[in-house]
mmCIF file of C-alpha atoms in Angstrom:
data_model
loop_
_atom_site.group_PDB
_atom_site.id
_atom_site.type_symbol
_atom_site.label_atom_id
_atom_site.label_comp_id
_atom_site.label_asym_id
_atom_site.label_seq_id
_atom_site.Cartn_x
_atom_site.Cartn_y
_atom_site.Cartn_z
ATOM 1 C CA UNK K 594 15.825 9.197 -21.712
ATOM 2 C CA UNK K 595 13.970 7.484 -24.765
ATOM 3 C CA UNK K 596 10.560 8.725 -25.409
ATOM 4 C CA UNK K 597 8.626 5.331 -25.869
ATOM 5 C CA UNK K 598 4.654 4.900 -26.894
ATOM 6 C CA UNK K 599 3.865 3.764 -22.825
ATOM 7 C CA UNK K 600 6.445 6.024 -21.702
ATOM 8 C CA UNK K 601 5.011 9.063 -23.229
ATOM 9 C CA UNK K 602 1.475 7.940 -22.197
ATOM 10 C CA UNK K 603 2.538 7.768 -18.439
ATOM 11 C CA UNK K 604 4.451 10.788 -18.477
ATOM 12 C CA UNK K 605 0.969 12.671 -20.044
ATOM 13 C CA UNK K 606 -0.602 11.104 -16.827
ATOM 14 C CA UNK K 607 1.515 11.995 -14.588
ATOM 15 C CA UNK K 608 2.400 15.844 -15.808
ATOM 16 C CA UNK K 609 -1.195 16.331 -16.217
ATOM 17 C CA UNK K 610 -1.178 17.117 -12.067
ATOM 18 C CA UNK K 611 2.126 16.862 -11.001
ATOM 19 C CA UNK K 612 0.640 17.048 -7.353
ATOM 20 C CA UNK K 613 -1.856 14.752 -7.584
ATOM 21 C CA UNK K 614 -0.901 10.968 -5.779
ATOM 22 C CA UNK K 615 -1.391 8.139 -8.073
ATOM 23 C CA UNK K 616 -0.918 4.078 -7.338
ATOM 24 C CA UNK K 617 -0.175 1.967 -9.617
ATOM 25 C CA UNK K 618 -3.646 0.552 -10.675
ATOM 26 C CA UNK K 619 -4.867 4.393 -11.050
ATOM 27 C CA UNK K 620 -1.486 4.656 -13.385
ATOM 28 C CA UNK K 621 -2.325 1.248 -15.065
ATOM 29 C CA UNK K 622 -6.239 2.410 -16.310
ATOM 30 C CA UNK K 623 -5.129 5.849 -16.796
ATOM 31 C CA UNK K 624 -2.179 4.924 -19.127
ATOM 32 C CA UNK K 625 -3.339 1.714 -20.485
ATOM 33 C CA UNK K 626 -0.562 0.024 -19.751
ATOM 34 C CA UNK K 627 -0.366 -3.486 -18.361
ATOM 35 C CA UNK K 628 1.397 -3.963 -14.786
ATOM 36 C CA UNK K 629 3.988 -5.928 -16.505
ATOM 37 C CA UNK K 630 5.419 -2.458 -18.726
ATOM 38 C CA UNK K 631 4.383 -0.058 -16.444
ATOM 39 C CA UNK K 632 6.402 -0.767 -13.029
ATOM 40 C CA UNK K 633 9.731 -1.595 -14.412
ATOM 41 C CA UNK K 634 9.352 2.236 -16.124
ATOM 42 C CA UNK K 635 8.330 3.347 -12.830
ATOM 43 C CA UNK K 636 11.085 1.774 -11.507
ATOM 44 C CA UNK K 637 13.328 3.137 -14.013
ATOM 45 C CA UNK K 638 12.170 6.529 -13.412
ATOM 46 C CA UNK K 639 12.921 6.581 -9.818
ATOM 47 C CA UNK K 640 16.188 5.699 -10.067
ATOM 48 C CA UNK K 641 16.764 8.063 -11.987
ATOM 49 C CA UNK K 642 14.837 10.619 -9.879
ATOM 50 C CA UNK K 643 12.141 11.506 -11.990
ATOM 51 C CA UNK K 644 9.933 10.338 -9.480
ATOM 52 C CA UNK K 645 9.668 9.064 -5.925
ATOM 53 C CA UNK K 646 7.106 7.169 -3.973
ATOM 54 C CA UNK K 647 5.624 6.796 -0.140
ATOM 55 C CA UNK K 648 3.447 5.160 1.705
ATOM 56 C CA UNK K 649 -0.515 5.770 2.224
ATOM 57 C CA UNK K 650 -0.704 6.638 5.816
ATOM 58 C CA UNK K 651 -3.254 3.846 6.932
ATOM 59 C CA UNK K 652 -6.267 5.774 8.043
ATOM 60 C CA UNK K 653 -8.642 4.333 10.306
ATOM 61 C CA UNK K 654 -11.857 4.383 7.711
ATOM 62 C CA UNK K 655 -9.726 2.530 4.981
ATOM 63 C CA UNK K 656 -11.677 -0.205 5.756
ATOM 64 C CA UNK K 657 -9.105 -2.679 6.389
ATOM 65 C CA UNK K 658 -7.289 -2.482 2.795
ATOM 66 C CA UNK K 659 -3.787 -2.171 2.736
ATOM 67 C CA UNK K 660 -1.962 0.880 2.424
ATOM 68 C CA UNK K 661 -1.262 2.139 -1.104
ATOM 69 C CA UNK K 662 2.229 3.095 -2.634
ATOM 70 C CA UNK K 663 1.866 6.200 -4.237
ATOM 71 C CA UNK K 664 3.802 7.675 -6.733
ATOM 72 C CA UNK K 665 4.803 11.073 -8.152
ATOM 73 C CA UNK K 666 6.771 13.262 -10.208
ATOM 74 C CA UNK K 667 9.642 14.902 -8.673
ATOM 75 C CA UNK K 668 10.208 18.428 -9.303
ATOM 76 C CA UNK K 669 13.165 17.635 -11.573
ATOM 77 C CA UNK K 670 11.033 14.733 -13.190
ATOM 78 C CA UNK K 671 8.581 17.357 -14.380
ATOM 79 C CA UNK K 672 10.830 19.492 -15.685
ATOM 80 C CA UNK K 673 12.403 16.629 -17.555
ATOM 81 C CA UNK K 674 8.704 15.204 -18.560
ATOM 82 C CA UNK K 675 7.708 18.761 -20.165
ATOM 83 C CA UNK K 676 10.797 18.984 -22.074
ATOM 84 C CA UNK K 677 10.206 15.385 -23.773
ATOM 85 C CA UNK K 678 6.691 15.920 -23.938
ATOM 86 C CA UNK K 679 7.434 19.145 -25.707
ATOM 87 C CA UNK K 680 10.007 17.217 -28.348
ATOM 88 C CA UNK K 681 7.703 14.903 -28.858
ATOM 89 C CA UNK K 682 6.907 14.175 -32.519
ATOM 90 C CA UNK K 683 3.670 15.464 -32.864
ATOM 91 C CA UNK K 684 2.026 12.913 -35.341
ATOM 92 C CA UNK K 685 1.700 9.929 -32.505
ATOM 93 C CA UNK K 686 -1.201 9.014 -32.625
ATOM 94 C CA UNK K 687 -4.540 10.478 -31.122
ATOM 95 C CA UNK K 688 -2.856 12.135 -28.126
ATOM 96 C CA UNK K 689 -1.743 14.927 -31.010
ATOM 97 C CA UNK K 690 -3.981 17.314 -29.293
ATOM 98 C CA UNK K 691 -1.382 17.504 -26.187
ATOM 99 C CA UNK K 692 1.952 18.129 -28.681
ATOM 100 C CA UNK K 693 0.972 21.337 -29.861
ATOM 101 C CA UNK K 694 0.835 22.846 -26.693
ATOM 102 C CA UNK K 695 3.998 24.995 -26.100
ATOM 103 C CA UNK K 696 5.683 23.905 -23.284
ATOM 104 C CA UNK K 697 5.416 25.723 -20.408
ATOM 105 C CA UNK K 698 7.504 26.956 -17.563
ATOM 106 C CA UNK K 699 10.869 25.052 -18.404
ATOM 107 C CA UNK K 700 13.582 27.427 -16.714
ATOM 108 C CA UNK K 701 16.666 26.363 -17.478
ATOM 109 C CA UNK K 702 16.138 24.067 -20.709
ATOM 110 C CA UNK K 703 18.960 24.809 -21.848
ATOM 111 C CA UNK K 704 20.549 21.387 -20.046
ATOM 112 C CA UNK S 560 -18.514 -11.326 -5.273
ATOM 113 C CA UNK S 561 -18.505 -14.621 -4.104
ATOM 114 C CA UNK S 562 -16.457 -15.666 -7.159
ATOM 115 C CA UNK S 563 -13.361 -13.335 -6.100
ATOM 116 C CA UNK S 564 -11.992 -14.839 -2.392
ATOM 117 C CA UNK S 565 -10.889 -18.219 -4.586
ATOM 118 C CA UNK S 566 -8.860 -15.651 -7.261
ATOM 119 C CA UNK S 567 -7.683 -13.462 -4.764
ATOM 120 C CA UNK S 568 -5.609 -16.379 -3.020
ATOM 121 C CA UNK S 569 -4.922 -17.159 -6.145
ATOM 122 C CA UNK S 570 -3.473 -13.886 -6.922
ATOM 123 C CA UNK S 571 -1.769 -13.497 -3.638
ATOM 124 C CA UNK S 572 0.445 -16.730 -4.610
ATOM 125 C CA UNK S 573 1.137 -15.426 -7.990
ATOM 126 C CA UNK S 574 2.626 -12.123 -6.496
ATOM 127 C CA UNK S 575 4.454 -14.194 -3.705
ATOM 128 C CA UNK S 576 6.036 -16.248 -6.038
ATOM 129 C CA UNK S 577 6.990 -13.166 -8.540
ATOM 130 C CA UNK S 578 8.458 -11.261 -5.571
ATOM 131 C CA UNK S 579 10.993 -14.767 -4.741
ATOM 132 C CA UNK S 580 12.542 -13.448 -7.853
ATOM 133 C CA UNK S 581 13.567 -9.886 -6.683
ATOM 134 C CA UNK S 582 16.661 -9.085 -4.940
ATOM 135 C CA UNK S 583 16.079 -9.783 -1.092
ATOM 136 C CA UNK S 584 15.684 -5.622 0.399
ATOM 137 C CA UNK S 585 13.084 -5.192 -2.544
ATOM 138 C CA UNK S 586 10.713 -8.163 -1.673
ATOM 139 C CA UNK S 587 8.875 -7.036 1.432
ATOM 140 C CA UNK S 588 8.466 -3.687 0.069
ATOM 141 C CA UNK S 589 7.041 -5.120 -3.175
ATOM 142 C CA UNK S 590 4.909 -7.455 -2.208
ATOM 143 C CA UNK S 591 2.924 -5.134 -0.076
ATOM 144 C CA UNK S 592 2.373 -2.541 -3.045
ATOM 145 C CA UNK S 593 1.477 -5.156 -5.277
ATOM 146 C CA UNK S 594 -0.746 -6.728 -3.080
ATOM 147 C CA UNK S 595 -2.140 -3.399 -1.873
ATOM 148 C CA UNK S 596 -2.941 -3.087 -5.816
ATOM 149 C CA UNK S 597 -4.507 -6.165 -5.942
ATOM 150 C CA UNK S 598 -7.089 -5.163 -3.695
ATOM 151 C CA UNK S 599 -7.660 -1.952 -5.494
ATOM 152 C CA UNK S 600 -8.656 -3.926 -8.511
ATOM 153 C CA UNK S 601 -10.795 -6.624 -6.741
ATOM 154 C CA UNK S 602 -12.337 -3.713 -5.623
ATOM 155 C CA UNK S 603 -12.794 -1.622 -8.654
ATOM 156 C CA UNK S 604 -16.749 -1.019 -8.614
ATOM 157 C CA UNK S 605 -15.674 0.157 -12.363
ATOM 158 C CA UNK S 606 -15.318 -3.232 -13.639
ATOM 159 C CA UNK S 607 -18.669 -4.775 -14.128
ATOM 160 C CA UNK S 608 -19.476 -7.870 -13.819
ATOM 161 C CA UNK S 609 -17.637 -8.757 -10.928
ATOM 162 C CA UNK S 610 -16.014 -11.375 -12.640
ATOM 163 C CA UNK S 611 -14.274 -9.265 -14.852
ATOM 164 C CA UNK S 612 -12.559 -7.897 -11.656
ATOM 165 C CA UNK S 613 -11.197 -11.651 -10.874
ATOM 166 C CA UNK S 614 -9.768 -11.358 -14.840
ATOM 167 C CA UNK S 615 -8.021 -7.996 -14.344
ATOM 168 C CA UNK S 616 -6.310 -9.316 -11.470
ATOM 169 C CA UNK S 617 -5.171 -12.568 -13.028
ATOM 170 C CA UNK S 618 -3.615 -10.180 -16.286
ATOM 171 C CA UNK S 619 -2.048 -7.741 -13.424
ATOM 172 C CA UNK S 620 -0.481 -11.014 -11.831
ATOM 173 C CA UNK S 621 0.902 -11.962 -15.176
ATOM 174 C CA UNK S 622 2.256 -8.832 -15.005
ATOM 175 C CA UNK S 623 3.728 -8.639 -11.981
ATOM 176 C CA UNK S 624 5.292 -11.763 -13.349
ATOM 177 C CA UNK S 625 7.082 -10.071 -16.125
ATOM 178 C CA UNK S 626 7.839 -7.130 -14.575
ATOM 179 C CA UNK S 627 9.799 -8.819 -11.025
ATOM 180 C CA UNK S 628 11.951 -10.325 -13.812
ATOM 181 C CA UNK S 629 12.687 -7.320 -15.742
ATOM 182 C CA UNK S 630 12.940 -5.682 -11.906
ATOM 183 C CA UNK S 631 15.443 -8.197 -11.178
ATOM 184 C CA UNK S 632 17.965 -7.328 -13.863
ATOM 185 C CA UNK S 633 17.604 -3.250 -13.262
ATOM 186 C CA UNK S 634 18.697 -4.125 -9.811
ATOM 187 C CA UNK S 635 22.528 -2.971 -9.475
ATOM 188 C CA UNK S 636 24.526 -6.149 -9.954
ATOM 189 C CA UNK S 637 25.350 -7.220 -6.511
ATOM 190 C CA UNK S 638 29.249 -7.805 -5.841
ATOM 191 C CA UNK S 639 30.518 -11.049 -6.752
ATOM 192 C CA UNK S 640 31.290 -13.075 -3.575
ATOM 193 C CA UNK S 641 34.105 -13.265 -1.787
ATOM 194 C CA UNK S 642 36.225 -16.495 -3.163
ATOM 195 C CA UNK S 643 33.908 -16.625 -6.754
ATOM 196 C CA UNK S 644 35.749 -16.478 -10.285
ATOM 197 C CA UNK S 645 34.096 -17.163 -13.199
ATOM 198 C CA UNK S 646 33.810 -20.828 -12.667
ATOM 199 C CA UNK S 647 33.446 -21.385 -8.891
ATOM 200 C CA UNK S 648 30.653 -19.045 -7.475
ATOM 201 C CA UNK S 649 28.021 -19.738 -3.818
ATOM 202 C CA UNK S 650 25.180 -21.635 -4.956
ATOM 203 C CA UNK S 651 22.426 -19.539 -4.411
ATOM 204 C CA UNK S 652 19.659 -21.206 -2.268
ATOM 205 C CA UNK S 653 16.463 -19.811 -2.779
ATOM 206 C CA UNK S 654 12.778 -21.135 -2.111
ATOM 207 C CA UNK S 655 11.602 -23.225 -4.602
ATOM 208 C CA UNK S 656 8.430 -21.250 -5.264
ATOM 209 C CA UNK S 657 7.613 -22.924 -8.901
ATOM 210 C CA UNK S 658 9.732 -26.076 -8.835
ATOM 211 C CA UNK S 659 7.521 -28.158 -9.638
ATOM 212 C CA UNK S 660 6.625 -26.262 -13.168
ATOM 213 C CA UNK S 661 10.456 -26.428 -13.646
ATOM 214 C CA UNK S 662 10.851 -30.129 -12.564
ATOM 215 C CA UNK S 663 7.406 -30.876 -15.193
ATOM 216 C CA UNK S 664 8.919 -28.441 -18.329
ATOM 217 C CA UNK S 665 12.314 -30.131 -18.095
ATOM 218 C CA UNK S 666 11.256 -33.862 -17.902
ATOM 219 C CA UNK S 667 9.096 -33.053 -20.705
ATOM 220 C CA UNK S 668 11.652 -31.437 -22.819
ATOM 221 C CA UNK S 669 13.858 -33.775 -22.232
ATOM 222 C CA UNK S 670 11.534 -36.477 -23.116
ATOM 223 C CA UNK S 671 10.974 -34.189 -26.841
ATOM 224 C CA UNK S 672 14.505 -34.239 -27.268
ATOM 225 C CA UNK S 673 14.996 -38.419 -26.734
ATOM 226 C CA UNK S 674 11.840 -39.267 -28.751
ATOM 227 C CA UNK S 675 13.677 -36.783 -31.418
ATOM 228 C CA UNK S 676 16.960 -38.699 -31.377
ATOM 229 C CA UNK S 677 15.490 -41.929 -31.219
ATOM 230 C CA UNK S 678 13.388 -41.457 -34.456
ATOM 231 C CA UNK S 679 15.931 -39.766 -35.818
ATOM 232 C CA UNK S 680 18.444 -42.793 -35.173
ATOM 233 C CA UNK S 681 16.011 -45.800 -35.657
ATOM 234 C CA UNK S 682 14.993 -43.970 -39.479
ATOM 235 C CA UNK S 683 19.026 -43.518 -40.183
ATOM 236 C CA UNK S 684 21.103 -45.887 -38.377
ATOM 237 C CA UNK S 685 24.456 -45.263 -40.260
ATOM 238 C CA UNK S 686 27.099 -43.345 -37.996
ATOM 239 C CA UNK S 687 28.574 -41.383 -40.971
ATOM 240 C CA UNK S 688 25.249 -40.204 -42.402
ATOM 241 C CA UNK S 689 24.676 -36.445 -41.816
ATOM 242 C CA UNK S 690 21.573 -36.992 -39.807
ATOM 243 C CA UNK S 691 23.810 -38.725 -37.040
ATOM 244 C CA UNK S 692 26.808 -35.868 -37.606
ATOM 245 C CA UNK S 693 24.177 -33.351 -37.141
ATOM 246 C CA UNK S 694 22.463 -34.710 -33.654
ATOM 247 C CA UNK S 695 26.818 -34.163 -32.476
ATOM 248 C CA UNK S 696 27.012 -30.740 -33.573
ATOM 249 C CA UNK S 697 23.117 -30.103 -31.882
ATOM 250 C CA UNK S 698 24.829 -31.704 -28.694
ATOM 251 C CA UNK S 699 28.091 -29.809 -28.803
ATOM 252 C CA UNK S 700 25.511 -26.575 -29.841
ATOM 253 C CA UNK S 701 24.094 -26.899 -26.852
ATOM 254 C CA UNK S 702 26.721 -27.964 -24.027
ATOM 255 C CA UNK S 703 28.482 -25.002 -25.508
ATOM 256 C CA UNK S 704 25.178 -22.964 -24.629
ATOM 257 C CA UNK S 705 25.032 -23.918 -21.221
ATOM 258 C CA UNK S 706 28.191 -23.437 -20.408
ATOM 259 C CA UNK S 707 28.246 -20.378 -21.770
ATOM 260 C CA UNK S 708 25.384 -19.216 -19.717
ATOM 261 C CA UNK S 709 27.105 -20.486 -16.711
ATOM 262 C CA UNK S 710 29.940 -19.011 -16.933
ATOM 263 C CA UNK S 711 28.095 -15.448 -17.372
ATOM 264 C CA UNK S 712 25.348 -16.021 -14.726
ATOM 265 C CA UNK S 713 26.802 -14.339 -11.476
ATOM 266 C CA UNK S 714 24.818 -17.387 -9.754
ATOM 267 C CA UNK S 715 23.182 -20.068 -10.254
ATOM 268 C CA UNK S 716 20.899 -22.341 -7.923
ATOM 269 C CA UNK S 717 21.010 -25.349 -6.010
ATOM 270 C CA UNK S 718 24.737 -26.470 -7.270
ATOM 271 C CA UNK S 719 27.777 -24.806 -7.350
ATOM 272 C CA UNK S 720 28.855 -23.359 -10.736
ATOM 273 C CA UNK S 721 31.736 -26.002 -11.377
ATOM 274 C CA UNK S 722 29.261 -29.064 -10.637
ATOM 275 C CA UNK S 723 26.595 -27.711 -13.215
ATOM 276 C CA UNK S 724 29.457 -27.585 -15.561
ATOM 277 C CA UNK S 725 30.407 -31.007 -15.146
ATOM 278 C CA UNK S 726 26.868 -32.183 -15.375
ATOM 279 C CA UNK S 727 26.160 -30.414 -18.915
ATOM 280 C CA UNK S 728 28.986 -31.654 -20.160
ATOM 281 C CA UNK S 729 28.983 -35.517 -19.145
ATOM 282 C CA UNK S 730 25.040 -35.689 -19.317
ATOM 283 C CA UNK S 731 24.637 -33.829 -22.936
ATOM 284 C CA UNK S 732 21.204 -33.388 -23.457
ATOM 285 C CA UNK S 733 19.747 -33.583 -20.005
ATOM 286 C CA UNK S 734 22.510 -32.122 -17.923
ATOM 287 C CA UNK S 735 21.963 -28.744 -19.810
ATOM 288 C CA UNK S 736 17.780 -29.215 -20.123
ATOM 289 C CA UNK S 737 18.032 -29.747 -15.719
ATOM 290 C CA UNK S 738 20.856 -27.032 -15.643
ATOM 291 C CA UNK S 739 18.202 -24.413 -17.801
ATOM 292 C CA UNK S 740 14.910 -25.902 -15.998
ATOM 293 C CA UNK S 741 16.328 -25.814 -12.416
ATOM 294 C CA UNK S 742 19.974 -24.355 -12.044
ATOM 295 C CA UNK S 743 19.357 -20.726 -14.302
ATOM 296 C CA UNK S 744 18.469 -18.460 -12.344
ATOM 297 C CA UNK S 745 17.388 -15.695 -15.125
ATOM 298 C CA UNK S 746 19.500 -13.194 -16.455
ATOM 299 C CA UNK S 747 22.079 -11.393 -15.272
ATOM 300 C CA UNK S 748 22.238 -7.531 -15.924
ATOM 301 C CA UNK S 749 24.367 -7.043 -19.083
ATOM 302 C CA UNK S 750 25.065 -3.629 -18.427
ATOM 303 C CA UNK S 751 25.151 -1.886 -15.437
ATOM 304 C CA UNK S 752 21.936 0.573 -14.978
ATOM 305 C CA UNK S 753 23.342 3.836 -16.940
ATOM 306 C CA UNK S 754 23.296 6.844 -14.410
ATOM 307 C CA UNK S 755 20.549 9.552 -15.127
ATOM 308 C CA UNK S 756 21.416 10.768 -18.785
ATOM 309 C CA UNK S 757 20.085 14.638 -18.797
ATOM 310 C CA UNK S 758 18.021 15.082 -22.223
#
């Protein structure tokens, strides 16, 4: 995996709360990354199972909108996110502040 | 918000149209995310005035644009089929969701191109003069393009790869301008999609 610019910055998002649910437009404002970059990388990603999707179950006080896709690290795809986060060159820009933080809980980093 | 029902059909085409271009078990899936999104922004109280909203969309359409493409060529390259080789292939028959761009971008290329050869020819009339030897090699240039792209596409639309062939080469310039506007049907993957490389 190649650590780009847009690929670091939705990883950040992403690892930030692995648990948390995010669509695509919540991924697009968080990341700053135009819908044209940021679902082929999602894309991407999933095939390579770094991270999966499903459906928003379609609750009755949606208010008629459709049901979101929401996406998510997998538990591998965090692993893999830390580690690259953690390589990451620390002079990128004003997002330095994450790249001194130590990486944490990688067991087995060793792949 | 009166200004966003006209932008959100808008919208809706756009995505239709980007999701023709994605292989056939990805469409339906697609366009509901996408459109699902769509709503999300028209309904982002964030973005003030509501206009801006209606912009946002547009940008995500062009987008969405970009991206089915690029989504197009991660797909895994589906099997040749049955009874294709390099030169004789199923046309592929799709909807004609933006012919009419295509049909307008060729016939004015194509009209750039004559008005080109015609100045060219009326200001230097002599056959041997390198302005005329250079239009032949431009020609040759750019049958050899075509058919160069045919015979790498995996398929093409409308005709089958053979005719397209013919066509480029007996109709130089606008066999290959109607075989790029109308026949192409993108790129095809170059490389198969690597499996998951472990950093």
């Amino acid at each position: 995996m190649k650590l780009t610019g847009p690929l670091e910055r939705v990883l950040r998002v992403l690892v930030a709360d692995p648990a948390a649910q995010h669509y695509g437009y919540d991924l697009m404002k968080a990341a700053r990354l135009p819908s044209g970059t940021l679902y082929p990388m999602l894309a991407r990603l999933q095939q390579d199972g770094l991270v999966d999707s499903e459906w928003e179950e379609q609750r009755p006080d949606a208010g008629g909108r459709p049901p979101r896709k929401y996406y998510r690290l997998t538990a591998e795809g965090a692993r893999v996110a830390r580690l690259e986060l953690a390589r990451a060159p620390a002079a990128r820009g004003p997002s330095r502040h994450v790249a001194g933080r130590p990486a944490h809980g990688m067991p087995g980093s060793a792949t | 918000m009166s200004g966003t029902r006209p932008v959100q059909r808008l919208a809706e085409r756009l995505i239709r149209s980007a999701c023709g271009r994605l292989p056939a078990d990805e469409r339906a899936e697609r366009l509901r995310e996408w459109t699902a999104e769509l709503h999300a922004i028209l309904d982002d109280e964030s973005l003030r005035p509501s206009w801006l909203r209606g912009l946002r969309a547009l940008a995500f359409c062009a987008g969405i644009s970009r991206a089915a493409r690029q989504l197009s060529r991660l797909a895994p390259a589906s099997p040749r089929p049955a009874g294709s080789s390099r030169w004789r292939s199923g046309a592929l028959r799709t909807g004609p969701n933006d012919m009419a761009v295509r049909v307008a971008v060729g016939i004015g290329v194509y009209a750039v191109v004559v008005a080109g050869v015609i100045a060219v020819l009326t200001t230097h009339p002599d056959p041997r003069g390198w302005p005329f030897l250079l239009l032949v090699a431009l020609g040759i240039g750019f049958d050899g393009y075509c058919l160069a792209d045919i015979a790498r596409a995996s398929q093409v639309r409308y005709l089958p790869k053979w005719a397209w062939a013919l066509i480029c080469l007996t109709q130089t310039p606008a066999g290959g301008i109607a075989y790029l506007c109308a026949g192409r049907v993108g790129r095809t993957p170059s490389a198969p999609p690597g499996p998951a490389r472990q950093p």
